Amino acid sequence: MRIDGKRFLSPLKQFIGIFTAAICLVVHLYPVFIIFSSALKSKSELALNPSGIPEKITFEHFSKAFDKMNYLQSTANTVIIVTAVVCFILVAASMAAYAICRKGGKYNFIYFLFLAGLMMPFQLRMIPLYKMMADFKLVNKLIGTILVYCGSQAPMAVFLLSGFVKTVPRELEEAAQIDGAGIYYTFFAIVFPLLKSPLVTVGILCTFAIWNDFLMPMLFLQAREKLTITVTLANFQGLYANDWSMIFAGVCLIVFPMLIIYLIAQKYIINGITAGAVKG
């Protein structure tokens, strides 16, 4: 249907679209509701009413989970790993993407190596990687886990940033070089600031991936004082029974920081990914 050159959806199509969106919203939000509501219930109420709204709200499970997770220490370990990896990735991956896009030729082979790393699952290289880390005596050390994360997150970062570097006008770099600027000054003074949106997107995606990861820190970190926040949740598992209210409370404590970060930076994530899809 078209009125005055504008296209309008029929009421039936509008209803189908709204109904489909509502179903998708319920499917995605219902598990989240179950987690938060279960964390606020007593064990007896959770057993009798697992999927309903809590009749009596209690926060005792959060305090128990906070203590059992060693929350402050495990959060500090996770923040150290995330900060170190994100800082390294933003600088190194942007420089690699710049070299690949501007030099071409033999650097294209390096780009394909990054793509191969993106397509290879971690489970496939897990055993040889652990053996290599053990040979270098980096198991159970934060620096070892940081190095592994840097290698695992680099392919995704280079892949996303390469599409943005191609959109930076070469004339800006040529003008700087005419004025006597070297390649490093040209990159950090001209190109790097123009990559603000994709850099924020890459940083947030890396943060989410590392914060929520369970397998890698469980594999490379064993000492209690070195554990990350997700691995401490495994301490809640009992031999014959589990305190699900406390487990859900622990999940909430893990999710809260990332939820706040996402709500603050969601526009950068959406803009960065959609712009990369168009410009890349």
PDB file of C-alpha atoms in Angstrom:
ATOM      1  CA  MET A   1       0.000   0.000   0.000  1.00  0.00           C
ATOM      2  CA  ARG A   2       1.423   3.404  -0.992  1.00  0.00           C
ATOM      3  CA  ILE A   3       0.129   6.862  -0.009  1.00  0.00           C
ATOM      4  CA  ASP A   4       1.800  10.073  -1.282  1.00  0.00           C
ATOM      5  CA  GLY A   5       4.870   8.179  -2.399  1.00  0.00           C
ATOM      6  CA  LYS A   6       5.281   6.476   0.996  1.00  0.00           C
ATOM      7  CA  ARG A   7       4.837   2.806   1.607  1.00  0.00           C
ATOM      8  CA  PHE A   8       2.652   1.678   4.492  1.00  0.00           C
ATOM      9  CA  LEU A   9       2.238  -1.844   5.822  1.00  0.00           C
ATOM     10  CA  SER A  10      -1.241  -3.272   5.968  1.00  0.00           C
ATOM     11  CA  PRO A  11      -2.767  -3.763   9.441  1.00  0.00           C
ATOM     12  CA  LEU A  12      -2.403  -7.553   9.058  1.00  0.00           C
ATOM     13  CA  LYS A  13       1.328  -7.306   8.322  1.00  0.00           C
ATOM     14  CA  GLN A  14       1.779  -4.899  11.207  1.00  0.00           C
ATOM     15  CA  PHE A  15       0.004  -7.308  13.554  1.00  0.00           C
ATOM     16  CA  ILE A  16       2.110 -10.255  12.345  1.00  0.00           C
ATOM     17  CA  GLY A  17       5.294  -8.246  12.856  1.00  0.00           C
ATOM     18  CA  ILE A  18       4.335  -7.095  16.344  1.00  0.00           C
ATOM     19  CA  PHE A  19       3.160 -10.591  17.321  1.00  0.00           C
ATOM     20  CA  THR A  20       6.397 -12.182  16.106  1.00  0.00           C
ATOM     21  CA  ALA A  21       8.494  -9.588  17.948  1.00  0.00           C
ATOM     22  CA  ALA A  22       6.476 -10.190  21.132  1.00  0.00           C
ATOM     23  CA  ILE A  23       7.068 -13.962  20.927  1.00  0.00           C
ATOM     24  CA  CYS A  24      10.812 -13.433  20.416  1.00  0.00           C
ATOM     25  CA  LEU A  25      10.863 -11.041  23.384  1.00  0.00           C
ATOM     26  CA  VAL A  26       9.122 -13.570  25.649  1.00  0.00           C
ATOM     27  CA  VAL A  27      11.426 -16.408  24.520  1.00  0.00           C
ATOM     28  CA  HIS A  28      14.523 -14.347  25.333  1.00  0.00           C
ATOM     29  CA  LEU A  29      13.324 -12.720  28.546  1.00  0.00           C
ATOM     30  CA  TYR A  30      11.619 -15.692  30.198  1.00  0.00           C
ATOM     31  CA  PRO A  31      14.895 -17.485  31.121  1.00  0.00           C
ATOM     32  CA  VAL A  32      16.206 -14.194  32.525  1.00  0.00           C
ATOM     33  CA  PHE A  33      13.046 -13.836  34.604  1.00  0.00           C
ATOM     34  CA  ILE A  34      13.461 -17.390  35.928  1.00  0.00           C
ATOM     35  CA  ILE A  35      17.057 -16.681  37.003  1.00  0.00           C
ATOM     36  CA  PHE A  36      16.287 -13.434  38.837  1.00  0.00           C
ATOM     37  CA  SER A  37      13.041 -14.639  40.434  1.00  0.00           C
ATOM     38  CA  SER A  38      14.628 -17.912  41.585  1.00  0.00           C
ATOM     39  CA  ALA A  39      17.481 -16.010  43.219  1.00  0.00           C
ATOM     40  CA  LEU A  40      14.941 -14.109  45.328  1.00  0.00           C
ATOM     41  CA  LYS A  41      13.053 -17.193  46.559  1.00  0.00           C
ATOM     42  CA  SER A  42      13.721 -19.452  49.494  1.00  0.00           C
ATOM     43  CA  LYS A  43      14.640 -23.053  48.729  1.00  0.00           C
ATOM     44  CA  SER A  44      11.204 -24.296  49.783  1.00  0.00           C
ATOM     45  CA  GLU A  45       9.358 -21.737  47.669  1.00  0.00           C
ATOM     46  CA  LEU A  46      11.600 -22.485  44.680  1.00  0.00           C
ATOM     47  CA  ALA A  47      10.727 -26.183  44.979  1.00  0.00           C
ATOM     48  CA  LEU A  48       6.988 -25.472  45.199  1.00  0.00           C
ATOM     49  CA  ASN A  49       6.798 -22.573  42.728  1.00  0.00           C
ATOM     50  CA  PRO A  50       9.830 -22.688  40.384  1.00  0.00           C
ATOM     51  CA  SER A  51       8.442 -20.540  37.574  1.00  0.00           C
ATOM     52  CA  GLY A  52       6.216 -18.030  39.365  1.00  0.00           C
ATOM     53  CA  ILE A  53       6.729 -14.633  40.940  1.00  0.00           C
ATOM     54  CA  PRO A  54       8.303 -14.853  44.418  1.00  0.00           C
ATOM     55  CA  GLU A  55       5.749 -14.386  47.195  1.00  0.00           C
ATOM     56  CA  LYS A  56       8.371 -13.416  49.766  1.00  0.00           C
ATOM     57  CA  ILE A  57      11.595 -11.798  48.546  1.00  0.00           C
ATOM     58  CA  THR A  58      14.804 -12.775  50.300  1.00  0.00           C
ATOM     59  CA  PHE A  59      18.381 -11.616  49.606  1.00  0.00           C
ATOM     60  CA  GLU A  60      20.197 -14.118  51.816  1.00  0.00           C
ATOM     61  CA  HIS A  61      21.285 -16.176  48.813  1.00  0.00           C
ATOM     62  CA  PHE A  62      23.165 -13.202  47.392  1.00  0.00           C
ATOM     63  CA  SER A  63      25.231 -12.783  50.564  1.00  0.00           C
ATOM     64  CA  LYS A  64      25.995 -16.514  50.673  1.00  0.00           C
ATOM     65  CA  ALA A  65      26.945 -16.547  47.003  1.00  0.00           C
ATOM     66  CA  PHE A  66      29.090 -13.433  47.488  1.00  0.00           C
ATOM     67  CA  ASP A  67      31.124 -15.169  50.189  1.00  0.00           C
ATOM     68  CA  LYS A  68      31.353 -18.589  48.546  1.00  0.00           C
ATOM     69  CA  MET A  69      32.434 -17.118  45.199  1.00  0.00           C
ATOM     70  CA  ASN A  70      35.151 -15.045  46.882  1.00  0.00           C
ATOM     71  CA  TYR A  71      33.505 -12.373  44.773  1.00  0.00           C
ATOM     72  CA  LEU A  72      35.896  -9.469  45.232  1.00  0.00           C
ATOM     73  CA  GLN A  73      39.025 -11.532  44.534  1.00  0.00           C
ATOM     74  CA  SER A  74      37.560 -13.407  41.567  1.00  0.00           C
ATOM     75  CA  THR A  75      36.144 -10.194  40.115  1.00  0.00           C
ATOM     76  CA  ALA A  76      39.529  -8.490  40.497  1.00  0.00           C
ATOM     77  CA  ASN A  77      41.218 -11.383  38.660  1.00  0.00           C
ATOM     78  CA  THR A  78      38.685 -11.174  35.848  1.00  0.00           C
ATOM     79  CA  VAL A  79      39.022  -7.390  35.578  1.00  0.00           C
ATOM     80  CA  ILE A  80      42.828  -7.667  35.391  1.00  0.00           C
ATOM     81  CA  ILE A  81      42.602 -10.210  32.586  1.00  0.00           C
ATOM     82  CA  VAL A  82      39.932  -8.269  30.689  1.00  0.00           C
ATOM     83  CA  THR A  83      41.763  -4.934  30.977  1.00  0.00           C
ATOM     84  CA  ALA A  84      45.110  -6.331  29.860  1.00  0.00           C
ATOM     85  CA  VAL A  85      43.657  -8.243  26.916  1.00  0.00           C
ATOM     86  CA  VAL A  86      41.421  -5.410  25.688  1.00  0.00           C
ATOM     87  CA  CYS A  87      44.232  -2.820  25.844  1.00  0.00           C
ATOM     88  CA  PHE A  88      46.573  -5.099  23.907  1.00  0.00           C
ATOM     89  CA  ILE A  89      43.934  -6.118  21.354  1.00  0.00           C
ATOM     90  CA  LEU A  90      42.823  -2.561  20.596  1.00  0.00           C
ATOM     91  CA  VAL A  91      46.355  -1.436  19.806  1.00  0.00           C
ATOM     92  CA  ALA A  92      47.818  -4.567  18.207  1.00  0.00           C
ATOM     93  CA  ALA A  93      44.750  -5.555  16.173  1.00  0.00           C
ATOM     94  CA  SER A  94      44.225  -2.034  14.830  1.00  0.00           C
ATOM     95  CA  MET A  95      47.884  -1.864  13.767  1.00  0.00           C
ATOM     96  CA  ALA A  96      47.634  -5.283  12.119  1.00  0.00           C
ATOM     97  CA  ALA A  97      44.425  -4.311  10.309  1.00  0.00           C
ATOM     98  CA  TYR A  98      46.070  -1.087   9.111  1.00  0.00           C
ATOM     99  CA  ALA A  99      49.100  -2.942   7.752  1.00  0.00           C
ATOM    100  CA  ILE A 100      46.931  -5.552   6.026  1.00  0.00           C
ATOM    101  CA  CYS A 101      44.664  -2.974   4.369  1.00  0.00           C
ATOM    102  CA  ARG A 102      47.360  -0.496   3.340  1.00  0.00           C
ATOM    103  CA  LYS A 103      50.210  -2.780   2.342  1.00  0.00           C
ATOM    104  CA  GLY A 104      48.334  -5.702   0.785  1.00  0.00           C
ATOM    105  CA  GLY A 105      50.458  -8.244  -1.092  1.00  0.00           C
ATOM    106  CA  LYS A 106      52.179 -10.587   1.335  1.00  0.00           C
ATOM    107  CA  TYR A 107      50.095  -9.157   4.186  1.00  0.00           C
ATOM    108  CA  ASN A 108      47.002 -10.743   2.633  1.00  0.00           C
ATOM    109  CA  PHE A 109      48.404 -14.125   3.647  1.00  0.00           C
ATOM    110  CA  ILE A 110      48.576 -12.908   7.249  1.00  0.00           C
ATOM    111  CA  TYR A 111      44.940 -11.846   6.980  1.00  0.00           C
ATOM    112  CA  PHE A 112      43.973 -15.367   5.888  1.00  0.00           C
ATOM    113  CA  LEU A 113      45.859 -16.746   8.899  1.00  0.00           C
ATOM    114  CA  PHE A 114      43.730 -14.550  11.151  1.00  0.00           C
ATOM    115  CA  LEU A 115      40.608 -15.830   9.399  1.00  0.00           C
ATOM    116  CA  ALA A 116      41.787 -19.410   9.952  1.00  0.00           C
ATOM    117  CA  GLY A 117      42.111 -18.643  13.663  1.00  0.00           C
ATOM    118  CA  LEU A 118      38.592 -17.258  13.617  1.00  0.00           C
ATOM    119  CA  MET A 119      37.180 -20.435  12.088  1.00  0.00           C
ATOM    120  CA  MET A 120      39.114 -22.919  14.254  1.00  0.00           C
ATOM    121  CA  PRO A 121      37.251 -23.818  17.482  1.00  0.00           C
ATOM    122  CA  PHE A 122      39.115 -23.596  20.773  1.00  0.00           C
ATOM    123  CA  GLN A 123      38.340 -27.242  21.598  1.00  0.00           C
ATOM    124  CA  LEU A 124      40.412 -28.297  18.601  1.00  0.00           C
ATOM    125  CA  ARG A 125      43.586 -26.610  19.830  1.00  0.00           C
ATOM    126  CA  MET A 126      42.928 -26.965  23.555  1.00  0.00           C
ATOM    127  CA  ILE A 127      45.220 -29.936  24.304  1.00  0.00           C
ATOM    128  CA  PRO A 128      48.316 -28.790  22.349  1.00  0.00           C
ATOM    129  CA  LEU A 129      47.843 -25.278  23.727  1.00  0.00           C
ATOM    130  CA  TYR A 130      47.767 -26.578  27.287  1.00  0.00           C
ATOM    131  CA  LYS A 131      50.920 -28.624  26.650  1.00  0.00           C
ATOM    132  CA  MET A 132      52.688 -25.564  25.269  1.00  0.00           C
ATOM    133  CA  MET A 133      51.623 -23.445  28.253  1.00  0.00           C
ATOM    134  CA  ALA A 134      52.809 -26.163  30.632  1.00  0.00           C
ATOM    135  CA  ASP A 135      56.200 -26.295  28.879  1.00  0.00           C
ATOM    136  CA  PHE A 136      56.590 -22.537  29.359  1.00  0.00           C
ATOM    137  CA  LYS A 137      55.395 -22.854  32.997  1.00  0.00           C
ATOM    138  CA  LEU A 138      52.512 -20.442  32.420  1.00  0.00           C
ATOM    139  CA  VAL A 139      49.722 -22.658  33.770  1.00  0.00           C
ATOM    140  CA  ASN A 140      47.999 -21.250  36.858  1.00  0.00           C
ATOM    141  CA  LYS A 141      49.349 -17.767  36.144  1.00  0.00           C
ATOM    142  CA  LEU A 142      47.267 -14.772  35.107  1.00  0.00           C
ATOM    143  CA  ILE A 143      49.876 -13.702  32.533  1.00  0.00           C
ATOM    144  CA  GLY A 144      49.537 -17.075  30.799  1.00  0.00           C
ATOM    145  CA  THR A 145      45.772 -16.774  30.586  1.00  0.00           C
ATOM    146  CA  ILE A 146      46.137 -13.206  29.309  1.00  0.00           C
ATOM    147  CA  LEU A 147      48.441 -14.363  26.501  1.00  0.00           C
ATOM    148  CA  VAL A 148      46.024 -17.116  25.490  1.00  0.00           C
ATOM    149  CA  TYR A 149      43.107 -14.675  25.400  1.00  0.00           C
ATOM    150  CA  CYS A 150      45.143 -12.208  23.330  1.00  0.00           C
ATOM    151  CA  GLY A 151      45.720 -14.915  20.740  1.00  0.00           C
ATOM    152  CA  SER A 152      42.117 -16.110  20.739  1.00  0.00           C
ATOM    153  CA  GLN A 153      40.541 -12.631  20.482  1.00  0.00           C
ATOM    154  CA  ALA A 154      42.931 -11.208  17.875  1.00  0.00           C
ATOM    155  CA  PRO A 155      41.318 -12.876  14.791  1.00  0.00           C
ATOM    156  CA  MET A 156      37.883 -11.422  15.527  1.00  0.00           C
ATOM    157  CA  ALA A 157      39.334  -7.972  16.221  1.00  0.00           C
ATOM    158  CA  VAL A 158      41.440  -7.898  13.043  1.00  0.00           C
ATOM    159  CA  PHE A 159      38.505  -9.116  10.972  1.00  0.00           C
ATOM    160  CA  LEU A 160      36.186  -6.366  12.232  1.00  0.00           C
ATOM    161  CA  LEU A 161      38.740  -3.552  12.153  1.00  0.00           C
ATOM    162  CA  SER A 162      39.975  -4.335   8.623  1.00  0.00           C
ATOM    163  CA  GLY A 163      36.630  -3.335   7.168  1.00  0.00           C
ATOM    164  CA  PHE A 164      36.772   0.038   8.940  1.00  0.00           C
ATOM    165  CA  VAL A 165      40.369   0.819   8.012  1.00  0.00           C
ATOM    166  CA  LYS A 166      39.407   0.501   4.336  1.00  0.00           C
ATOM    167  CA  THR A 167      36.938   3.366   4.762  1.00  0.00           C
ATOM    168  CA  VAL A 168      39.566   5.817   6.069  1.00  0.00           C
ATOM    169  CA  PRO A 169      40.510   8.155   3.160  1.00  0.00           C
ATOM    170  CA  ARG A 170      44.094   7.671   2.034  1.00  0.00           C
ATOM    171  CA  GLU A 171      44.302  11.415   1.303  1.00  0.00           C
ATOM    172  CA  LEU A 172      44.518  12.135   5.036  1.00  0.00           C
ATOM    173  CA  GLU A 173      47.560   9.892   5.380  1.00  0.00           C
ATOM    174  CA  GLU A 174      49.193  11.249   2.245  1.00  0.00           C
ATOM    175  CA  ALA A 175      48.781  14.811   3.504  1.00  0.00           C
ATOM    176  CA  ALA A 176      50.421  13.870   6.794  1.00  0.00           C
ATOM    177  CA  GLN A 177      53.291  12.143   5.012  1.00  0.00           C
ATOM    178  CA  ILE A 178      53.868  15.217   2.837  1.00  0.00           C
ATOM    179  CA  ASP A 179      54.239  17.221   6.059  1.00  0.00           C
ATOM    180  CA  GLY A 180      56.937  14.784   7.170  1.00  0.00           C
ATOM    181  CA  ALA A 181      54.933  12.485   9.451  1.00  0.00           C
ATOM    182  CA  GLY A 182      56.192   8.934   9.831  1.00  0.00           C
ATOM    183  CA  ILE A 183      54.035   5.843   9.554  1.00  0.00           C
ATOM    184  CA  TYR A 184      53.556   5.474  13.322  1.00  0.00           C
ATOM    185  CA  TYR A 185      52.621   9.114  13.823  1.00  0.00           C
ATOM    186  CA  THR A 186      50.251   8.906  10.843  1.00  0.00           C
ATOM    187  CA  PHE A 187      48.542   5.865  12.294  1.00  0.00           C
ATOM    188  CA  PHE A 188      48.194   6.991  15.916  1.00  0.00           C
ATOM    189  CA  ALA A 189      47.445  10.665  15.197  1.00  0.00           C
ATOM    190  CA  ILE A 190      45.144  10.298  12.181  1.00  0.00           C
ATOM    191  CA  VAL A 191      43.871   6.757  11.593  1.00  0.00           C
ATOM    192  CA  PHE A 192      43.535   5.503  15.169  1.00  0.00           C
ATOM    193  CA  PRO A 193      41.191   8.322  16.355  1.00  0.00           C
ATOM    194  CA  LEU A 194      38.927   7.700  13.356  1.00  0.00           C
ATOM    195  CA  LEU A 195      38.435   4.101  14.510  1.00  0.00           C
ATOM    196  CA  LYS A 196      36.732   5.115  17.756  1.00  0.00           C
ATOM    197  CA  SER A 197      33.392   3.417  17.080  1.00  0.00           C
ATOM    198  CA  PRO A 198      34.793   0.053  15.904  1.00  0.00           C
ATOM    199  CA  LEU A 199      37.400   0.072  18.665  1.00  0.00           C
ATOM    200  CA  VAL A 200      34.685   0.502  21.299  1.00  0.00           C
ATOM    201  CA  THR A 201      32.704  -2.295  19.657  1.00  0.00           C
ATOM    202  CA  VAL A 202      35.702  -4.640  19.599  1.00  0.00           C
ATOM    203  CA  GLY A 203      36.563  -3.768  23.201  1.00  0.00           C
ATOM    204  CA  ILE A 204      33.046  -4.511  24.442  1.00  0.00           C
ATOM    205  CA  LEU A 205      32.785  -7.768  22.482  1.00  0.00           C
ATOM    206  CA  CYS A 206      36.144  -8.904  23.871  1.00  0.00           C
ATOM    207  CA  THR A 207      35.040  -7.938  27.369  1.00  0.00           C
ATOM    208  CA  PHE A 208      31.843  -9.968  27.104  1.00  0.00           C
ATOM    209  CA  ALA A 209      33.665 -12.974  25.621  1.00  0.00           C
ATOM    210  CA  ILE A 210      36.314 -13.055  28.359  1.00  0.00           C
ATOM    211  CA  TRP A 211      33.990 -12.227  31.255  1.00  0.00           C
ATOM    212  CA  ASN A 212      31.536 -14.998  30.337  1.00  0.00           C
ATOM    213  CA  ASP A 213      34.124 -17.611  29.400  1.00  0.00           C
ATOM    214  CA  PHE A 214      34.313 -20.709  31.573  1.00  0.00           C
ATOM    215  CA  LEU A 215      36.406 -23.291  29.730  1.00  0.00           C
ATOM    216  CA  MET A 216      39.668 -21.399  29.283  1.00  0.00           C
ATOM    217  CA  PRO A 217      40.148 -20.120  32.855  1.00  0.00           C
ATOM    218  CA  MET A 218      39.061 -23.509  34.214  1.00  0.00           C
ATOM    219  CA  LEU A 219      41.757 -25.125  32.080  1.00  0.00           C
ATOM    220  CA  PHE A 220      44.635 -22.761  32.855  1.00  0.00           C
ATOM    221  CA  LEU A 221      43.842 -21.544  36.394  1.00  0.00           C
ATOM    222  CA  GLN A 222      43.517 -23.933  39.339  1.00  0.00           C
ATOM    223  CA  ALA A 223      44.485 -22.015  42.496  1.00  0.00           C
ATOM    224  CA  ARG A 224      41.496 -20.517  44.337  1.00  0.00           C
ATOM    225  CA  GLU A 225      43.065 -17.054  44.523  1.00  0.00           C
ATOM    226  CA  LYS A 226      43.576 -17.077  40.719  1.00  0.00           C
ATOM    227  CA  LEU A 227      40.065 -18.142  39.650  1.00  0.00           C
ATOM    228  CA  THR A 228      37.888 -15.913  37.515  1.00  0.00           C
ATOM    229  CA  ILE A 229      34.313 -15.071  38.388  1.00  0.00           C
ATOM    230  CA  THR A 230      32.612 -17.698  36.186  1.00  0.00           C
ATOM    231  CA  VAL A 231      34.784 -20.575  37.397  1.00  0.00           C
ATOM    232  CA  THR A 232      33.914 -19.866  41.046  1.00  0.00           C
ATOM    233  CA  LEU A 233      30.310 -20.713  40.212  1.00  0.00           C
ATOM    234  CA  ALA A 234      31.402 -24.340  39.812  1.00  0.00           C
ATOM    235  CA  ASN A 235      32.092 -24.403  43.554  1.00  0.00           C
ATOM    236  CA  PHE A 236      28.331 -24.371  44.111  1.00  0.00           C
ATOM    237  CA  GLN A 237      27.908 -27.838  42.649  1.00  0.00           C
ATOM    238  CA  GLY A 238      27.132 -30.390  45.323  1.00  0.00           C
ATOM    239  CA  LEU A 239      27.753 -34.120  45.277  1.00  0.00           C
ATOM    240  CA  TYR A 240      24.128 -35.184  45.728  1.00  0.00           C
ATOM    241  CA  ALA A 241      22.128 -31.955  45.653  1.00  0.00           C
ATOM    242  CA  ASN A 242      22.478 -28.339  44.554  1.00  0.00           C
ATOM    243  CA  ASP A 243      21.297 -25.138  46.181  1.00  0.00           C
ATOM    244  CA  TRP A 244      19.691 -23.685  43.076  1.00  0.00           C
ATOM    245  CA  SER A 245      18.668 -20.430  44.737  1.00  0.00           C
ATOM    246  CA  MET A 246      22.285 -19.706  45.604  1.00  0.00           C
ATOM    247  CA  ILE A 247      23.433 -20.786  42.118  1.00  0.00           C
ATOM    248  CA  PHE A 248      20.969 -18.377  40.498  1.00  0.00           C
ATOM    249  CA  ALA A 249      22.103 -15.643  42.880  1.00  0.00           C
ATOM    250  CA  GLY A 250      25.689 -16.274  41.779  1.00  0.00           C
ATOM    251  CA  VAL A 251      24.604 -16.038  38.146  1.00  0.00           C
ATOM    252  CA  CYS A 252      23.007 -12.665  38.912  1.00  0.00           C
ATOM    253  CA  LEU A 253      26.227 -11.411  40.525  1.00  0.00           C
ATOM    254  CA  ILE A 254      28.112 -12.400  37.368  1.00  0.00           C
ATOM    255  CA  VAL A 255      25.588 -10.807  35.023  1.00  0.00           C
ATOM    256  CA  PHE A 256      25.077  -7.454  36.808  1.00  0.00           C
ATOM    257  CA  PRO A 257      28.412  -5.798  35.791  1.00  0.00           C
ATOM    258  CA  MET A 258      28.042  -6.819  32.133  1.00  0.00           C
ATOM    259  CA  LEU A 259      24.408  -5.712  32.097  1.00  0.00           C
ATOM    260  CA  ILE A 260      25.412  -2.238  33.256  1.00  0.00           C
ATOM    261  CA  ILE A 261      28.204  -2.027  30.678  1.00  0.00           C
ATOM    262  CA  TYR A 262      25.872  -3.126  27.902  1.00  0.00           C
ATOM    263  CA  LEU A 263      23.171  -0.616  28.815  1.00  0.00           C
ATOM    264  CA  ILE A 264      25.766   2.177  28.768  1.00  0.00           C
ATOM    265  CA  ALA A 265      27.502   1.151  25.548  1.00  0.00           C
ATOM    266  CA  GLN A 266      24.757  -0.546  23.536  1.00  0.00           C
ATOM    267  CA  LYS A 267      24.601   2.257  20.958  1.00  0.00           C
ATOM    268  CA  TYR A 268      28.314   1.810  20.219  1.00  0.00           C
ATOM    269  CA  ILE A 269      27.847  -1.946  19.772  1.00  0.00           C
ATOM    270  CA  ILE A 270      24.918  -1.589  17.393  1.00  0.00           C
ATOM    271  CA  ASN A 271      26.449   1.286  15.415  1.00  0.00           C
ATOM    272  CA  GLY A 272      29.809  -0.415  15.180  1.00  0.00           C
ATOM    273  CA  ILE A 273      28.510  -3.766  13.981  1.00  0.00           C
ATOM    274  CA  THR A 274      25.978  -2.342  11.498  1.00  0.00           C
ATOM    275  CA  ALA A 275      28.492   0.170  10.101  1.00  0.00           C
ATOM    276  CA  GLY A 276      31.032  -2.607   9.693  1.00  0.00           C
ATOM    277  CA  ALA A 277      28.501  -4.725   7.827  1.00  0.00           C
ATOM    278  CA  VAL A 278      27.844  -1.870   5.383  1.00  0.00           C
ATOM    279  CA  LYS A 279      31.364  -0.526   5.003  1.00  0.00           C
ATOM    280  CA  GLY A 280      33.346  -3.750   5.109  1.00  0.00           C
TER     281      GLY A 280
END
